PDB file of C-alpha atoms in Angstrom:
ATOM      1  CA  MET A   1    -170.074 -15.373  34.423  1.00  0.00           C
ATOM      2  CA  ASP A   2    -173.673 -14.707  35.456  1.00  0.00           C
ATOM      3  CA  LEU A   3    -173.933 -14.215  39.189  1.00  0.00           C
ATOM      4  CA  ASP A   4    -177.008 -14.234  41.318  1.00  0.00           C
ATOM      5  CA  THR A   5    -178.038 -11.189  43.277  1.00  0.00           C
ATOM      6  CA  LEU A   6    -177.765 -11.819  47.020  1.00  0.00           C
ATOM      7  CA  MET A   7    -181.189 -11.257  48.569  1.00  0.00           C
ATOM      8  CA  THR A   8    -181.971 -10.258  52.150  1.00  0.00           C
ATOM      9  CA  ALA A   9    -185.262  -9.297  53.761  1.00  0.00           C
ATOM     10  CA  ARG A  10    -185.000  -5.675  52.597  1.00  0.00           C
ATOM     11  CA  LEU A  11    -182.053  -5.549  50.215  1.00  0.00           C
ATOM     12  CA  ALA A  12    -180.734  -6.905  46.954  1.00  0.00           C
ATOM     13  CA  LEU A  13    -176.936  -7.022  46.657  1.00  0.00           C
ATOM     14  CA  HIS A  14    -176.321  -6.958  42.925  1.00  0.00           C
ATOM     15  CA  PRO A  15    -172.830  -8.012  41.722  1.00  0.00           C
ATOM     16  CA  LEU A  16    -171.654  -5.238  39.429  1.00  0.00           C
ATOM     17  CA  THR A  17    -170.688  -6.093  35.883  1.00  0.00           C
ATOM     18  CA  VAL A  18    -167.790  -4.335  34.201  1.00  0.00           C
ATOM     19  CA  SER A  19    -170.191  -2.071  32.262  1.00  0.00           C
ATOM     20  CA  GLU A  20    -172.157  -1.218  35.416  1.00  0.00           C
ATOM     21  CA  ALA A  21    -168.920  -0.445  37.279  1.00  0.00           C
ATOM     22  CA  ALA A  22    -167.891   1.871  34.433  1.00  0.00           C
ATOM     23  CA  ALA A  23    -171.205   3.730  34.831  1.00  0.00           C
ATOM     24  CA  VAL A  24    -170.669   3.990  38.610  1.00  0.00           C
ATOM     25  CA  GLU A  25    -167.134   5.280  38.045  1.00  0.00           C
ATOM     26  CA  ALA A  26    -168.488   7.931  35.661  1.00  0.00           C
ATOM     27  CA  GLY A  27    -171.101   8.766  38.309  1.00  0.00           C
ATOM     28  CA  ASP A  28    -173.630  10.302  35.932  1.00  0.00           C
ATOM     29  CA  PRO A  29    -177.196   9.598  37.161  1.00  0.00           C
ATOM     30  CA  ARG A  30    -178.531  10.576  33.736  1.00  0.00           C
ATOM     31  CA  ASP A  31    -176.753   7.544  32.226  1.00  0.00           C
ATOM     32  CA  PRO A  32    -179.568   5.067  31.529  1.00  0.00           C
ATOM     33  CA  PRO A  33    -180.186   2.367  32.352  1.00  0.00           C
ATOM     34  CA  HIS A  34    -177.860   2.401  35.355  1.00  0.00           C
ATOM     35  CA  GLY A  35    -178.443   5.935  36.618  1.00  0.00           C
ATOM     36  CA  ALA A  36    -182.220   5.486  36.618  1.00  0.00           C
ATOM     37  CA  ARG A  37    -181.810   3.114  39.585  1.00  0.00           C
ATOM     38  CA  TRP A  38    -179.682   5.449  41.713  1.00  0.00           C
ATOM     39  CA  ALA A  39    -181.038   7.164  44.810  1.00  0.00           C
ATOM     40  CA  PRO A  40    -179.913  10.797  45.243  1.00  0.00           C
ATOM     41  CA  GLY A  41    -176.333  10.827  46.531  1.00  0.00           C
ATOM     42  CA  TYR A  42    -175.326   7.545  44.892  1.00  0.00           C
ATOM     43  CA  PRO A  43    -172.671   6.919  43.764  1.00  0.00           C
ATOM     44  CA  ASP A  44    -170.440   8.847  46.152  1.00  0.00           C
ATOM     45  CA  ASP A  45    -166.665   9.252  45.994  1.00  0.00           C
ATOM     46  CA  GLY A  46    -166.137   5.913  47.758  1.00  0.00           C
ATOM     47  CA  ASP A  47    -168.387   4.091  45.283  1.00  0.00           C
ATOM     48  CA  ARG A  48    -166.579   5.669  42.334  1.00  0.00           C
ATOM     49  CA  ALA A  49    -163.160   4.793  43.789  1.00  0.00           C
ATOM     50  CA  GLY A  50    -164.303   1.207  44.403  1.00  0.00           C
ATOM     51  CA  ALA A  51    -165.562   0.930  40.823  1.00  0.00           C
ATOM     52  CA  ARG A  52    -162.216   2.242  39.575  1.00  0.00           C
ATOM     53  CA  ARG A  53    -160.315  -0.387  41.634  1.00  0.00           C
ATOM     54  CA  PHE A  54    -162.639  -3.121  40.348  1.00  0.00           C
ATOM     55  CA  LEU A  55    -162.148  -2.074  36.730  1.00  0.00           C
ATOM     56  CA  ALA A  56    -158.361  -2.012  37.186  1.00  0.00           C
ATOM     57  CA  ALA A  57    -158.430  -5.485  38.803  1.00  0.00           C
ATOM     58  CA  CYS A  58    -160.583  -6.819  35.959  1.00  0.00           C
ATOM     59  CA  ALA A  59    -158.145  -5.379  33.414  1.00  0.00           C
ATOM     60  CA  ARG A  60    -155.216  -7.084  35.189  1.00  0.00           C
ATOM     61  CA  ALA A  61    -157.136 -10.379  35.402  1.00  0.00           C
ATOM     62  CA  GLY A  62    -158.334 -10.245  31.803  1.00  0.00           C
ATOM     63  CA  GLY A  63    -161.994 -10.415  32.866  1.00  0.00           C
ATOM     64  CA  SER A  64    -164.356  -9.943  35.789  1.00  0.00           C
ATOM     65  CA  ILE A  65    -163.102 -10.882  39.247  1.00  0.00           C
ATOM     66  CA  GLN A  66    -166.645 -11.514  40.519  1.00  0.00           C
ATOM     67  CA  PRO A  67    -167.881 -12.945  42.846  1.00  0.00           C
ATOM     68  CA  PHE A  68    -165.127 -11.268  44.896  1.00  0.00           C
ATOM     69  CA  GLY A  69    -165.732  -7.726  43.708  1.00  0.00           C
ATOM     70  CA  PRO A  70    -168.301  -4.969  44.307  1.00  0.00           C
ATOM     71  CA  TYR A  71    -172.024  -5.314  44.914  1.00  0.00           C
ATOM     72  CA  GLU A  72    -174.541  -2.511  44.546  1.00  0.00           C
ATOM     73  CA  ILE A  73    -176.863  -2.343  47.566  1.00  0.00           C
ATOM     74  CA  ARG A  74    -180.446  -1.829  46.381  1.00  0.00           C
ATOM     75  CA  ARG A  75    -183.638  -1.463  48.401  1.00  0.00           C
ATOM     76  CA  ARG A  76    -186.068  -4.193  47.450  1.00  0.00           C
ATOM     77  CA  THR A  77    -189.051  -1.868  47.926  1.00  0.00           C
ATOM     78  CA  ASP A  78    -188.119   0.435  45.040  1.00  0.00           C
ATOM     79  CA  GLY A  79    -184.977  -1.064  43.461  1.00  0.00           C
ATOM     80  CA  MET A  80    -182.950   2.079  44.123  1.00  0.00           C
ATOM     81  CA  ALA A  81    -179.193   1.793  44.719  1.00  0.00           C
ATOM     82  CA  ILE A  82    -178.344   3.236  48.130  1.00  0.00           C
ATOM     83  CA  GLY A  83    -174.709   2.170  48.479  1.00  0.00           C
ATOM     84  CA  GLY A  84    -172.157  -0.487  47.846  1.00  0.00           C
ATOM     85  CA  ALA A  85    -170.397  -3.373  49.515  1.00  0.00           C
ATOM     86  CA  ALA A  86    -167.352  -5.137  48.175  1.00  0.00           C
ATOM     87  CA  PHE A  87    -164.792  -7.812  48.601  1.00  0.00           C
ATOM     88  CA  HIS A  88    -161.372  -6.309  47.902  1.00  0.00           C
ATOM     89  CA  GLY A  89    -160.385  -9.328  45.812  1.00  0.00           C
ATOM     90  CA  GLY A  90    -160.497 -13.077  46.171  1.00  0.00           C
ATOM     91  CA  PRO A  91    -159.237 -15.118  49.111  1.00  0.00           C
ATOM     92  CA  ASP A  92    -155.525 -14.951  49.855  1.00  0.00           C
ATOM     93  CA  THR A  93    -153.415 -18.063  50.504  1.00  0.00           C
ATOM     94  CA  ALA A  94    -154.814 -18.258  54.053  1.00  0.00           C
ATOM     95  CA  GLY A  95    -158.412 -18.194  52.764  1.00  0.00           C
ATOM     96  CA  GLN A  96    -159.037 -14.625  53.953  1.00  0.00           C
ATOM     97  CA  VAL A  97    -160.817 -11.763  52.184  1.00  0.00           C
ATOM     98  CA  THR A  98    -161.236  -8.092  53.033  1.00  0.00           C
ATOM     99  CA  ILE A  99    -164.588  -6.303  52.865  1.00  0.00           C
ATOM    100  CA  GLY A 100    -165.775  -2.725  52.705  1.00  0.00           C
ATOM    101  CA  TYR A 101    -169.169  -1.033  52.475  1.00  0.00           C
ATOM    102  CA  GLY A 102    -170.861   2.327  52.437  1.00  0.00           C
ATOM    103  CA  LEU A 103    -174.330   3.842  52.215  1.00  0.00           C
ATOM    104  CA  ILE A 104    -175.652   7.211  51.127  1.00  0.00           C
ATOM    105  CA  SER A 105    -176.335   9.395  54.154  1.00  0.00           C
ATOM    106  CA  SER A 106    -180.130   9.187  53.841  1.00  0.00           C
ATOM    107  CA  ALA A 107    -179.988   5.366  54.121  1.00  0.00           C
ATOM    108  CA  ARG A 108    -177.826   5.232  57.255  1.00  0.00           C
ATOM    109  CA  GLY A 109    -179.154   4.317  60.683  1.00  0.00           C
ATOM    110  CA  ARG A 110    -181.736   1.825  59.401  1.00  0.00           C
ATOM    111  CA  GLY A 111    -179.750  -1.405  59.723  1.00  0.00           C
ATOM    112  CA  TYR A 112    -179.111  -1.695  55.981  1.00  0.00           C
ATOM    113  CA  ALA A 113    -175.311  -1.862  56.319  1.00  0.00           C
ATOM    114  CA  SER A 114    -175.501  -4.643  58.934  1.00  0.00           C
ATOM    115  CA  GLU A 115    -177.988  -6.549  56.786  1.00  0.00           C
ATOM    116  CA  ALA A 116    -175.777  -6.218  53.701  1.00  0.00           C
ATOM    117  CA  LEU A 117    -172.634  -7.204  55.601  1.00  0.00           C
ATOM    118  CA  ARG A 118    -174.310 -10.297  57.075  1.00  0.00           C
ATOM    119  CA  ALA A 119    -175.286 -11.351  53.532  1.00  0.00           C
ATOM    120  CA  LEU A 120    -171.722 -10.858  52.266  1.00  0.00           C
ATOM    121  CA  LEU A 121    -170.311 -12.822  55.205  1.00  0.00           C
ATOM    122  CA  ALA A 122    -172.724 -15.708  54.613  1.00  0.00           C
ATOM    123  CA  PHE A 123    -171.856 -15.683  50.913  1.00  0.00           C
ATOM    124  CA  ALA A 124    -168.114 -15.661  51.648  1.00  0.00           C
ATOM    125  CA  ARG A 125    -168.504 -18.615  53.966  1.00  0.00           C
ATOM    126  CA  SER A 126    -170.515 -20.514  51.345  1.00  0.00           C
ATOM    127  CA  GLN A 127    -167.623 -19.967  48.918  1.00  0.00           C
ATOM    128  CA  GLY A 128    -165.114 -21.607  51.279  1.00  0.00           C
ATOM    129  CA  VAL A 129    -163.627 -18.392  52.655  1.00  0.00           C
ATOM    130  CA  LEU A 130    -162.078 -19.058  56.070  1.00  0.00           C
ATOM    131  CA  SER A 131    -161.805 -15.524  57.423  1.00  0.00           C
ATOM    132  CA  VAL A 132    -163.081 -12.025  56.600  1.00  0.00           C
ATOM    133  CA  LYS A 133    -161.498  -8.792  57.788  1.00  0.00           C
ATOM    134  CA  GLY A 134    -162.533  -5.166  57.666  1.00  0.00           C
ATOM    135  CA  ASP A 135    -161.568  -1.888  59.301  1.00  0.00           C
ATOM    136  CA  ALA A 136    -162.991   1.526  60.064  1.00  0.00           C
ATOM    137  CA  ASP A 137    -161.632   4.878  61.167  1.00  0.00           C
ATOM    138  CA  LEU A 138    -161.446   5.276  64.954  1.00  0.00           C
ATOM    139  CA  GLY A 139    -164.251   7.847  64.937  1.00  0.00           C
ATOM    140  CA  ASN A 140    -166.608   5.840  62.733  1.00  0.00           C
ATOM    141  CA  ILE A 141    -168.733   4.430  65.561  1.00  0.00           C
ATOM    142  CA  GLY A 142    -171.543   3.458  63.181  1.00  0.00           C
ATOM    143  CA  SER A 143    -169.226   1.204  61.175  1.00  0.00           C
ATOM    144  CA  HIS A 144    -167.834  -0.349  64.370  1.00  0.00           C
ATOM    145  CA  ARG A 145    -171.402  -1.231  65.345  1.00  0.00           C
ATOM    146  CA  VAL A 146    -172.151  -2.623  61.877  1.00  0.00           C
ATOM    147  CA  MET A 147    -169.207  -5.025  61.967  1.00  0.00           C
ATOM    148  CA  ALA A 148    -169.911  -6.091  65.551  1.00  0.00           C
ATOM    149  CA  SER A 149    -173.609  -6.683  64.859  1.00  0.00           C
ATOM    150  CA  ALA A 150    -172.692  -8.806  61.823  1.00  0.00           C
ATOM    151  CA  GLY A 151    -170.572 -11.077  64.028  1.00  0.00           C
ATOM    152  CA  MET A 152    -167.129  -9.618  63.424  1.00  0.00           C
ATOM    153  CA  ARG A 153    -164.833  -9.168  66.408  1.00  0.00           C
ATOM    154  CA  LEU A 154    -162.478  -6.321  67.200  1.00  0.00           C
ATOM    155  CA  VAL A 155    -158.957  -7.747  66.824  1.00  0.00           C
ATOM    156  CA  ALA A 156    -156.668  -4.694  66.783  1.00  0.00           C
ATOM    157  CA  VAL A 157    -156.588  -0.940  67.159  1.00  0.00           C
ATOM    158  CA  ASP A 158    -153.902   1.336  65.766  1.00  0.00           C
ATOM    159  CA  ASP A 159    -153.505   5.099  65.596  1.00  0.00           C
ATOM    160  CA  ARG A 160    -156.071   5.406  62.748  1.00  0.00           C
ATOM    161  CA  LEU A 161    -158.239   2.299  62.556  1.00  0.00           C
ATOM    162  CA  LYS A 162    -160.155  -0.370  64.401  1.00  0.00           C
ATOM    163  CA  HIS A 163    -159.654  -3.767  62.756  1.00  0.00           C
ATOM    164  CA  TYR A 164    -162.367  -6.441  62.803  1.00  0.00           C
ATOM    165  CA  ARG A 165    -162.422 -10.072  61.721  1.00  0.00           C
ATOM    166  CA  VAL A 166    -164.617 -13.136  61.651  1.00  0.00           C
ATOM    167  CA  ASP A 167    -162.840 -16.487  61.451  1.00  0.00           C
ATOM    168  CA  TRP A 168    -164.488 -19.784  60.561  1.00  0.00           C
ATOM    169  CA  ARG A 169    -161.384 -21.989  60.749  1.00  0.00           C
ATOM    170  CA  GLY A 170    -162.213 -25.041  62.782  1.00  0.00           C
ATOM    171  CA  THR A 171    -165.988 -24.650  62.429  1.00  0.00           C
ATOM    172  CA  ALA A 172    -168.399 -26.525  60.224  1.00  0.00           C
ATOM    173  CA  PRO A 173    -169.656 -24.517  57.209  1.00  0.00           C
ATOM    174  CA  ASP A 174    -173.282 -25.057  58.277  1.00  0.00           C
ATOM    175  CA  GLY A 175    -173.001 -24.083  61.905  1.00  0.00           C
ATOM    176  CA  GLY A 176    -170.814 -23.762  64.909  1.00  0.00           C
ATOM    177  CA  GLY A 177    -170.532 -20.015  64.627  1.00  0.00           C
ATOM    178  CA  PRO A 178    -167.431 -17.932  64.116  1.00  0.00           C
ATOM    179  CA  ARG A 179    -164.422 -18.066  66.371  1.00  0.00           C
ATOM    180  CA  SER A 180    -163.589 -14.727  67.876  1.00  0.00           C
ATOM    181  CA  HIS A 181    -160.138 -13.324  68.374  1.00  0.00           C
ATOM    182  CA  GLY A 182    -159.436 -11.321  71.493  1.00  0.00           C
ATOM    183  CA  ALA A 183    -159.305  -7.584  71.075  1.00  0.00           C
ATOM    184  CA  ALA A 184    -155.931  -5.883  71.079  1.00  0.00           C
ATOM    185  CA  ARG A 185    -155.341  -3.377  73.805  1.00  0.00           C
TER     186      ARG A 185
END
């Protein structure tokens, strides 16, 4: 399946192919053509682990699980990969997916993660997804801000994580905005 790259003002979210994910898992920047597009620090341990999970899911499914897999986040100005964002599989029976994302340290603090997450949320909604959830460690204030700025709402807090969600049930796909769920105390 050929998938389109999701474009934002400053980023291109490229859906990884199985061969590209294998290169990310190997993590060798000298591996052309993939490594030639990697900014210093990419891929990190999280990117490699995500590629490994994607490859295992593809093996179980007998082919690519895209569009609900990983996307390489690339700057449009130079085409360099600066991180990744991913769906952790397709929608469950309730129409919900889980997302995750990460950037190399030199790309943080510029709004790239929020921009990438907004693009993934819009794409999920266009695919009929009803709800998207994500979480971040309690101390990861930057990630809390990313999810909130992308329209996700804090729905629960436990001893390790803050849990966020956006829910489109009961709203029109072309408007109406997400419903928020009250934050847990």
